[in-house]
Every structure is written in structure tokens, then in C-alpha cells.
Tab-separated table of C-alpha atoms in Angstrom:
chain	number	residue	atom	x	y	z
X	1	MET	CA	85.934	10.671	-29.989
X	2	GLN	CA	88.267	11.414	-30.147
X	3	ALA	CA	87.827	14.095	-30.194
X	4	MET	CA	85.709	11.629	-32.326
X	5	PRO	CA	82.102	10.949	-31.369
X	6	ILE	CA	81.201	7.403	-29.841
X	7	ALA	CA	80.414	4.958	-32.827
X	8	CYS	CA	77.876	2.478	-31.220
X	9	GLN	CA	76.711	1.015	-34.431
X	10	ALA	CA	75.366	-2.012	-32.824
X	11	ALA	CA	73.394	-0.358	-30.093
X	12	GLN	CA	70.272	0.479	-31.928
X	13	PRO	CA	68.636	-0.603	-35.180
X	14	VAL	CA	68.853	1.658	-38.184
X	15	ARG	CA	65.490	3.607	-39.011
X	16	PRO	CA	64.606	3.746	-42.677
X	17	ILE	CA	66.081	6.956	-44.338
X	18	SER	CA	63.269	9.174	-45.361
X	19	SER	CA	64.810	12.626	-45.829
X	20	LEU	CA	68.167	14.402	-45.947
X	21	ALA	CA	67.394	15.792	-42.450
X	22	GLY	CA	70.354	13.919	-40.828
X	23	TYR	CA	73.061	15.650	-42.975
X	24	PRO	CA	72.979	18.898	-41.160
X	25	ALA	CA	73.143	17.181	-37.836
X	26	ALA	CA	76.166	15.039	-39.021
X	27	ILE	CA	77.929	17.962	-40.574
X	28	LEU	CA	77.486	20.070	-37.320
X	29	CYS	CA	78.542	17.057	-35.241
X	30	TRP	CA	81.939	16.850	-37.020
X	31	LEU	CA	82.453	20.509	-37.080
X	32	LEU	CA	82.066	20.451	-33.224
X	33	SER	CA	84.320	17.662	-33.164
X	34	ALA	CA	86.984	19.246	-35.130
X	35	GLY	CA	86.758	22.390	-32.552
X	36	VAL	CA	87.848	19.728	-29.954
X	37	TYR	CA	91.373	19.840	-31.592
X	38	ILE	CA	91.536	23.578	-31.641
X	39	ALA	CA	90.388	24.026	-27.851
X	40	ALA	CA	92.730	21.267	-26.687
X	41	LYS	CA	95.719	22.560	-28.605
X	42	TRP	CA	94.697	26.213	-27.511
X	43	VAL	CA	94.718	25.321	-23.777
X	44	ALA	CA	97.423	22.529	-23.843
X	45	PRO	CA	100.115	24.696	-21.881
X	46	GLU	CA	97.521	25.370	-19.201
X	47	MET	CA	95.834	22.299	-18.615
X	48	PRO	CA	97.646	18.648	-18.315
X	49	PRO	CA	96.163	15.971	-20.744
X	50	TRP	CA	94.650	13.721	-18.226
X	51	GLY	CA	93.046	16.589	-16.260
X	52	LEU	CA	91.375	17.743	-19.607
X	53	CYS	CA	90.441	14.309	-20.386
X	54	PHE	CA	88.833	13.717	-16.854
X	55	TRP	CA	86.931	16.890	-16.723
X	56	ARG	CA	85.680	16.860	-20.390
X	57	LEU	CA	84.309	13.337	-19.876
X	58	THR	CA	82.877	14.133	-16.451
X	59	LEU	CA	80.945	17.274	-17.525
X	60	ALA	CA	79.671	15.780	-20.818
X	61	CYS	CA	78.313	12.844	-18.709
X	62	ALA	CA	76.623	15.076	-16.397
X	63	LEU	CA	75.061	17.164	-18.960
X	64	LEU	CA	73.604	14.274	-20.945
X	65	LEU	CA	72.691	12.202	-17.778
X	66	PRO	CA	69.198	13.856	-17.231
X	67	ILE	CA	68.252	13.497	-21.014
X	68	VAL	CA	68.416	9.827	-20.795
X	69	HIS	CA	66.439	9.488	-17.275
X	70	ARG	CA	63.725	7.104	-19.050
X	71	HIS	CA	66.697	4.582	-19.806
X	72	HIS	CA	68.280	4.687	-15.947
X	73	GLU	CA	66.878	1.285	-15.238
X	74	ALA	CA	68.260	-0.374	-18.299
X	75	MET	CA	71.543	1.456	-17.732
X	76	ILE	CA	71.687	0.172	-14.232
X	77	GLY	CA	70.862	-3.465	-15.218
X	78	LEU	CA	73.491	-3.537	-17.704
X	79	LEU	CA	76.268	-2.197	-15.128
X	80	ARG	CA	75.000	-4.880	-12.903
X	81	THR	CA	75.865	-7.727	-15.459
X	82	ARG	CA	78.649	-6.248	-17.440
X	83	ALA	CA	80.242	-3.528	-15.668
X	84	VAL	CA	83.785	-4.650	-16.365
X	85	GLU	CA	83.052	-4.852	-20.153
X	86	VAL	CA	81.674	-1.361	-20.186
X	87	VAL	CA	84.700	0.056	-18.119
X	88	ALA	CA	87.218	-1.745	-20.362
X	89	VAL	CA	85.552	-0.328	-23.592
X	90	GLY	CA	85.131	3.052	-22.062
X	91	ALA	CA	88.791	3.072	-21.161
X	92	ILE	CA	90.055	2.373	-24.598
X	93	GLY	CA	87.510	4.404	-26.473
X	94	LEU	CA	87.491	7.468	-24.422
X	95	THR	CA	90.186	7.526	-21.756
X	96	LEU	CA	93.119	6.420	-23.706
X	97	CYS	CA	91.985	7.613	-27.049
X	98	GLN	CA	91.353	11.164	-25.795
X	99	GLY	CA	94.409	11.308	-23.469
X	100	MET	CA	96.674	10.344	-26.174
X	101	ILE	CA	95.293	13.105	-28.453
X	102	TYR	CA	95.793	15.800	-25.680
X	103	HIS	CA	99.420	14.446	-25.072
X	104	GLY	CA	100.123	14.701	-28.712
X	105	LEU	CA	98.765	18.158	-29.249
X	106	ASN	CA	101.518	19.411	-26.885
X	107	HIS	CA	104.215	18.322	-29.522
X	108	THR	CA	102.271	18.665	-32.739
X	109	ASP	CA	99.953	20.858	-34.432
X	110	ALA	CA	96.075	20.302	-34.806
X	111	THR	CA	96.136	20.018	-38.574
X	112	THR	CA	98.398	17.103	-38.536
X	113	ALA	CA	96.577	15.463	-35.582
X	114	GLY	CA	93.352	15.578	-37.645
X	115	ILE	CA	94.939	14.067	-40.643
X	116	ILE	CA	96.469	11.264	-38.731
X	117	MET	CA	93.083	10.370	-36.921
X	118	ALA	CA	91.618	10.007	-40.427
X	119	LEU	CA	93.415	6.880	-40.552
X	120	SER	CA	91.340	5.173	-37.811
X	121	PRO	CA	88.741	3.694	-40.096
X	122	VAL	CA	91.323	1.729	-41.928
X	123	MET	CA	92.795	0.602	-38.421
X	124	THR	CA	89.317	-0.508	-37.733
X	125	MET	CA	89.012	-2.640	-40.793
X	126	VAL	CA	92.326	-4.482	-40.094
X	127	LEU	CA	91.604	-4.971	-36.401
X	128	ALA	CA	88.169	-6.364	-37.197
X	129	ARG	CA	89.916	-8.950	-39.314
X	130	PHE	CA	91.814	-10.167	-36.270
X	131	VAL	CA	89.125	-9.591	-33.552
X	132	LEU	CA	86.103	-10.257	-35.238
X	133	GLY	CA	87.042	-12.460	-38.108
X	134	GLU	CA	85.773	-10.187	-40.798
X	135	PRO	CA	87.140	-10.791	-44.150
X	136	LEU	CA	89.661	-8.227	-45.226
X	137	GLY	CA	90.041	-8.934	-49.035
X	138	LEU	CA	92.461	-7.685	-51.724
X	139	TRP	CA	91.049	-3.989	-51.909
X	140	LYS	CA	90.891	-3.608	-48.169
X	141	SER	CA	94.419	-4.803	-47.693
X	142	LEU	CA	95.921	-2.667	-50.208
X	143	GLY	CA	93.903	0.369	-48.927
X	144	ALA	CA	95.279	-0.271	-45.433
X	145	LEU	CA	98.767	-0.566	-46.845
X	146	VAL	CA	98.587	2.707	-48.779
X	147	ALA	CA	97.001	4.590	-45.863
X	148	LEU	CA	99.921	3.158	-43.745
X	149	ALA	CA	102.356	4.532	-46.045
X	150	GLY	CA	100.782	7.963	-45.744
X	151	MET	CA	100.904	7.647	-41.927
X	152	ILE	CA	104.509	6.920	-41.873
X	153	PHE	CA	105.271	9.677	-44.139
X	154	ILE	CA	103.596	12.246	-41.882
X	155	VAL	CA	105.181	10.861	-38.595
X	156	ALA	CA	108.638	10.722	-40.105
X	157	HIS	CA	108.038	14.391	-41.658
X	158	GLY	CA	108.956	13.205	-44.962
X	159	ASN	CA	112.333	12.184	-43.940
X	160	LEU	CA	113.184	8.861	-44.601
X	161	THR	CA	116.428	9.034	-42.940
X	162	ALA	CA	114.866	9.984	-39.715
X	163	LEU	CA	112.662	7.022	-40.028
X	164	LEU	CA	115.592	4.590	-40.297
X	165	GLN	CA	117.200	6.216	-37.376
X	166	LEU	CA	113.881	6.143	-35.296
X	167	LYS	CA	114.097	9.825	-34.966
X	168	LEU	CA	110.243	10.431	-34.674
X	169	ASN	CA	108.061	13.049	-33.568
X	170	ALA	CA	106.540	12.135	-30.118
X	171	GLY	CA	103.413	14.041	-30.757
X	172	GLU	CA	102.562	12.245	-33.910
X	173	LEU	CA	103.233	8.905	-32.458
X	174	TRP	CA	100.751	9.732	-29.460
X	175	ILE	CA	98.279	10.521	-32.225
X	176	VAL	CA	98.875	7.367	-34.051
X	177	GLY	CA	98.275	5.519	-30.642
X	178	SER	CA	94.966	7.447	-30.207
X	179	ALA	CA	93.831	6.283	-33.649
X	180	PHE	CA	94.676	2.625	-32.902
X	181	CYS	CA	92.901	2.919	-29.527
X	182	TRP	CA	89.631	4.137	-31.559
X	183	GLY	CA	89.759	1.576	-33.889
X	184	LEU	CA	90.081	-1.146	-31.271
X	185	TYR	CA	87.252	0.599	-29.336
X	186	THR	CA	84.998	0.351	-32.385
X	187	VAL	CA	85.781	-3.414	-32.968
X	188	LEU	CA	85.343	-4.149	-29.372
X	189	LEU	CA	81.959	-2.313	-29.112
X	190	ARG	CA	80.877	-4.243	-32.272
X	191	ARG	CA	81.713	-7.388	-30.505
X	192	ALA	CA	80.230	-6.630	-27.036
X	193	LYS	CA	76.607	-5.750	-28.293
X	194	PHE	CA	75.514	-4.330	-25.244
X	195	GLY	CA	71.752	-4.092	-26.500
X	196	ILE	CA	70.705	-0.619	-25.133
X	197	GLU	CA	69.995	2.429	-27.071
X	198	LEU	CA	72.689	4.514	-28.429
X	199	LEU	CA	72.633	7.769	-26.265
X	200	PRO	CA	72.241	5.888	-22.901
X	201	MET	CA	75.377	3.691	-24.060
X	202	VAL	CA	77.121	7.022	-24.818
X	203	VAL	CA	76.382	8.315	-21.180
X	204	LEU	CA	77.458	4.948	-19.620
X	205	LEU	CA	80.883	5.006	-21.624
X	206	LEU	CA	81.530	8.573	-20.804
X	207	GLY	CA	81.248	7.985	-17.045
X	208	ALA	CA	83.330	4.798	-17.390
X	209	GLY	CA	85.952	6.852	-19.265
X	210	ALA	CA	85.937	9.404	-16.482
X	211	LEU	CA	86.288	6.951	-13.899
X	212	VAL	CA	89.435	5.449	-15.299
X	213	ALA	CA	90.878	8.886	-16.194
X	214	LEU	CA	90.571	9.999	-12.452
X	215	PRO	CA	93.657	8.014	-11.457
X	216	PHE	CA	95.800	9.561	-14.124
X	217	HIS	CA	94.592	13.031	-13.327
X	218	LEU	CA	95.424	12.302	-9.602
X	219	TRP	CA	98.885	11.298	-10.592
X	220	GLU	CA	99.298	14.627	-12.381
X	221	LEU	CA	98.356	16.398	-9.353
X	222	PHE	CA	100.573	14.543	-7.125
X	223	ASN	CA	103.326	15.737	-9.556
X	224	ASP	CA	102.261	19.116	-9.308
X	225	GLU	CA	100.949	19.228	-12.780
X	226	ARG	CA	98.003	21.177	-12.059
X	227	SER	CA	95.593	23.101	-14.402
X	228	ALA	CA	95.450	26.645	-14.550
X	229	MET	CA	91.725	27.476	-13.804
X	230	ASN	CA	91.570	31.016	-15.346
X	231	ALA	CA	89.124	32.495	-17.904
X	232	HIS	CA	91.306	30.970	-20.826
X	233	SER	CA	91.213	27.427	-19.614
X	234	LEU	CA	87.610	27.557	-18.154
X	235	LEU	CA	86.375	28.737	-21.724
X	236	ALA	CA	88.120	25.753	-23.492
X	237	LEU	CA	86.797	23.348	-20.985
X	238	ALA	CA	83.232	24.731	-21.301
X	239	TYR	CA	83.637	24.190	-25.151
X	240	LEU	CA	84.990	20.688	-24.709
X	241	ALA	CA	82.453	19.546	-22.256
X	242	GLY	CA	79.168	21.243	-23.996
X	243	PRO	CA	79.116	21.857	-27.649
X	244	GLY	CA	82.159	19.754	-28.247
X	245	GLY	CA	81.247	17.125	-25.823
X	246	ALA	CA	77.492	16.513	-24.846
X	247	LEU	CA	75.976	18.341	-27.798
X	248	MET	CA	78.386	16.588	-30.418
X	249	TYR	CA	77.385	13.039	-28.935
X	250	TYR	CA	73.902	13.963	-29.153
X	251	LEU	CA	74.056	15.351	-32.905
X	252	TYR	CA	75.901	12.170	-33.786
X	253	ASN	CA	73.111	10.043	-32.225
X	254	LYS	CA	70.531	11.992	-34.094
X	255	SER	CA	72.504	11.411	-37.462
X	256	VAL	CA	72.726	7.880	-36.785
X	257	GLN	CA	69.007	7.455	-36.268
X	258	THR	CA	68.279	9.314	-39.724
X	259	LEU	CA	71.144	8.224	-41.989
X	260	GLY	CA	72.241	4.853	-40.532
X	261	ALA	CA	75.438	4.266	-38.718
X	262	SER	CA	77.596	3.612	-41.915
X	263	ARG	CA	76.667	6.580	-43.740
X	264	ALA	CA	76.873	9.042	-40.691
X	265	SER	CA	80.239	7.500	-39.942
X	266	MET	CA	81.674	8.246	-43.625
X	267	LEU	CA	80.892	11.917	-42.888
X	268	LEU	CA	83.945	11.551	-40.373
X	269	TYR	CA	86.284	12.464	-43.153
X	270	LEU	CA	84.995	16.127	-42.969
X	271	GLN	CA	86.442	16.373	-39.447
X	272	THR	CA	89.868	16.411	-40.997
X	273	VAL	CA	88.720	19.351	-43.538
X	274	PHE	CA	87.246	21.209	-40.635
X	275	VAL	CA	90.296	20.914	-38.518
X	276	ALA	CA	92.595	22.242	-41.220
X	277	MET	CA	90.268	25.081	-41.723
X	278	LEU	CA	89.741	26.126	-38.050
X	279	ALA	CA	93.444	25.689	-37.344
X	280	TYR	CA	94.356	28.114	-40.101
X	281	LEU	CA	91.709	30.521	-39.070
X	282	LEU	CA	92.158	30.478	-35.245
X	283	LEU	CA	95.629	28.988	-34.562
X	284	ASP	CA	97.473	30.478	-37.584
X	285	GLU	CA	98.472	26.768	-38.698
X	286	GLY	CA	99.535	26.001	-42.189
X	287	LEU	CA	99.861	22.695	-43.914
X	288	HIS	CA	103.360	21.236	-44.113
X	289	ASP	CA	105.303	19.511	-46.904
X	290	TYR	CA	104.836	16.260	-44.901
X	291	ASP	CA	101.268	16.760	-44.583
X	292	LEU	CA	100.869	15.581	-48.273
X	293	GLY	CA	100.839	12.190	-46.831
X	294	ALA	CA	97.196	12.756	-46.457
X	295	ALA	CA	96.956	11.982	-50.133
X	296	PHE	CA	97.990	8.360	-49.395
X	297	ILE	CA	95.723	8.236	-46.417
X	298	VAL	CA	92.782	9.316	-48.535
X	299	ALA	CA	93.719	7.007	-51.312
X	300	GLY	CA	93.880	4.029	-48.783
X	301	ILE	CA	90.430	4.938	-47.437
X	302	VAL	CA	88.980	4.981	-50.925
X	303	LEU	CA	90.481	1.669	-51.978
X	304	ALA	CA	89.323	0.141	-48.504
X	305	THR	CA	85.798	1.434	-48.303
X	306	MET	CA	84.730	2.356	-51.748
X	307	VAL	CA	86.084	-0.254	-54.130
X	308	ARG	CA	84.168	-3.243	-54.437
X	309	PRO	CA	85.116	-6.527	-56.237
X	310	ARG	CA	82.925	-7.458	-59.147
X	311	PRO	CA	80.675	-10.116	-58.531
X	312	ALA	CA	81.520	-13.499	-60.277
X	313	GLU	CA	79.600	-13.897	-63.653
X	314	PRO	CA	77.634	-17.050	-63.717
X	315	ARG	CA	79.017	-19.506	-66.006
X	316	ALA	CA	76.926	-21.406	-68.574
X	317	ALA	CA	75.739	-24.892	-67.856
């Protein structure tokens, strides 16, 4: 996921909610996802972004592949008929989304990256209007505009003069691009309706993402941008592929099965809180004045997702 987990809402029917058992899995999932920002920022000077993306996706796919062995036949069947679609969706949602985050973390802090990525659900709603024809409505439109204002405020570091002069921070722009890719990926995934269960679909998309990331990584190697495979970088990569990769995707799958896709996805906003907390504790980061733009993003999310128009009252005959 972007660090965020893969959202395959259309891949599997939702089970009835019988308990609160899905919440611990979902909360741990988003905590592990927040740790991805910390690990990627920590290792950024030692591992180039596309190399980090390639190895994380490859190792996470390898760890999950044995778990879905009962679905290998269905996975192979899907690849035979729709391989191009699988690769395209994986490239947008995993390769580009993650690669852009890792690029952005070379120029901005993890806290700001986590705040900007919280904009992705609103971007998803807007893209769904144009790609899927889903109605946007007044409140969703207003929420999208308010959230956009918050994002612009953060990217411009609260300096409107810098915005007018197009003096923007490259790191935040990379993160905005990542949020856009995540929204587009989610919409394309809904439209594709691949029709296999969630976790096998995750494995296929991880493999597709790794395949697309390989040429970018080879280009880095050709330009002598090599990873420093020391204890520091190997520890970060182990987290990104294991707890922050395979385990995170597995927990998200479990939370979707128990809570339903919509409720599990709404807990995504915990990721922003966890990123800020972990960045403060582990990276000695603090909030900036311009991070107050998060208030606009939160307000926009509330308007877009929680405010519902009142149903029209029936008129007397």
C-alpha cells in the first residue's frame, strides 16, 4: 500500500459481522503499515527507491505464495486470460505507488508523507466518478475540495507565495503522485472484478508489481545506484517484506473478511496517527506548522464519507 495494504474489495464476498474480532487485526495491520514509512525513511540513504520497491514486493510475494497453494490453479487460470490487466493494475497500485513514496521520503519526512497519503480515499471517490460513473454529489464534491486545499497547503509548506511561484517541495509532490496512483489503482481494481479470493489476488498483484519494478531497479544499478546491503539496510528490508509486507497484507485480508471492506478500509486513517507517533519516537520528527493542513484533509474526509443527504420526504397525495 502503499505502504498501504492492497484493497481488493470486489474480490471476495463480505462475511456477516458476528464479533469485534476483526478490529485487532485491522489495527495491527495499519500499525505495521505505518512502520513501512519509518523503515523506508530510515534506510533511504542506503537503498535506492526502486531497489527497495522491487525487493519488498518480491520477498513479500515469496512469503505469501505457499499460503495460497490451494488457489494456484485459479491464479494460473486468471493469468492465462487476463495477464495484461493484472500486470497493469499491479504496476499502478504497487510499483508506482510504492516507488513514488520511497522517492518522496528522500525529500520529506515520514509524518508529512503519512498525512498526504490520507488524501487517497478522497482521490478514489473523485476518480470513481470519472472511471466508474459513480455519483459524486454535493457533499463528496465539497469534501474533495476541502481536502485538496489541505493538501496544497502542506505541499506549499503554508507559503502561498511559493505556490504561486511554483516553488514546491519535490518530496511532497512524489507523495501526492503516490496517493493519486493508489486512488486510480483502487478504482481500476473495482472495475476489473478479477473474481478470485482476496489473498491469492494480493499475491498475483505483488508478483506483477515486482515484475514491473525490476527494469527500474536495473536502471538504478546501471547508473551505479546500488543498495548498501549491510546490517542496517537488511534489517529494514526484512521488516518491509515480512511484518510490513506479507503479514500486513494477511492481516488486512482477515480484517476485510470479518469487518467487511468498507469498515476495514475506514480504519486506514489510523495509519496517519501511527506514522506521526512512530516518527516522533523513532526518527525524532515533529509536526510542522504547515502540517496543520491535515485538519482540512480530515474535514474533507468527514464531509465526503460521513455526511449523507437527508432522504426526500414523501409528499402528501
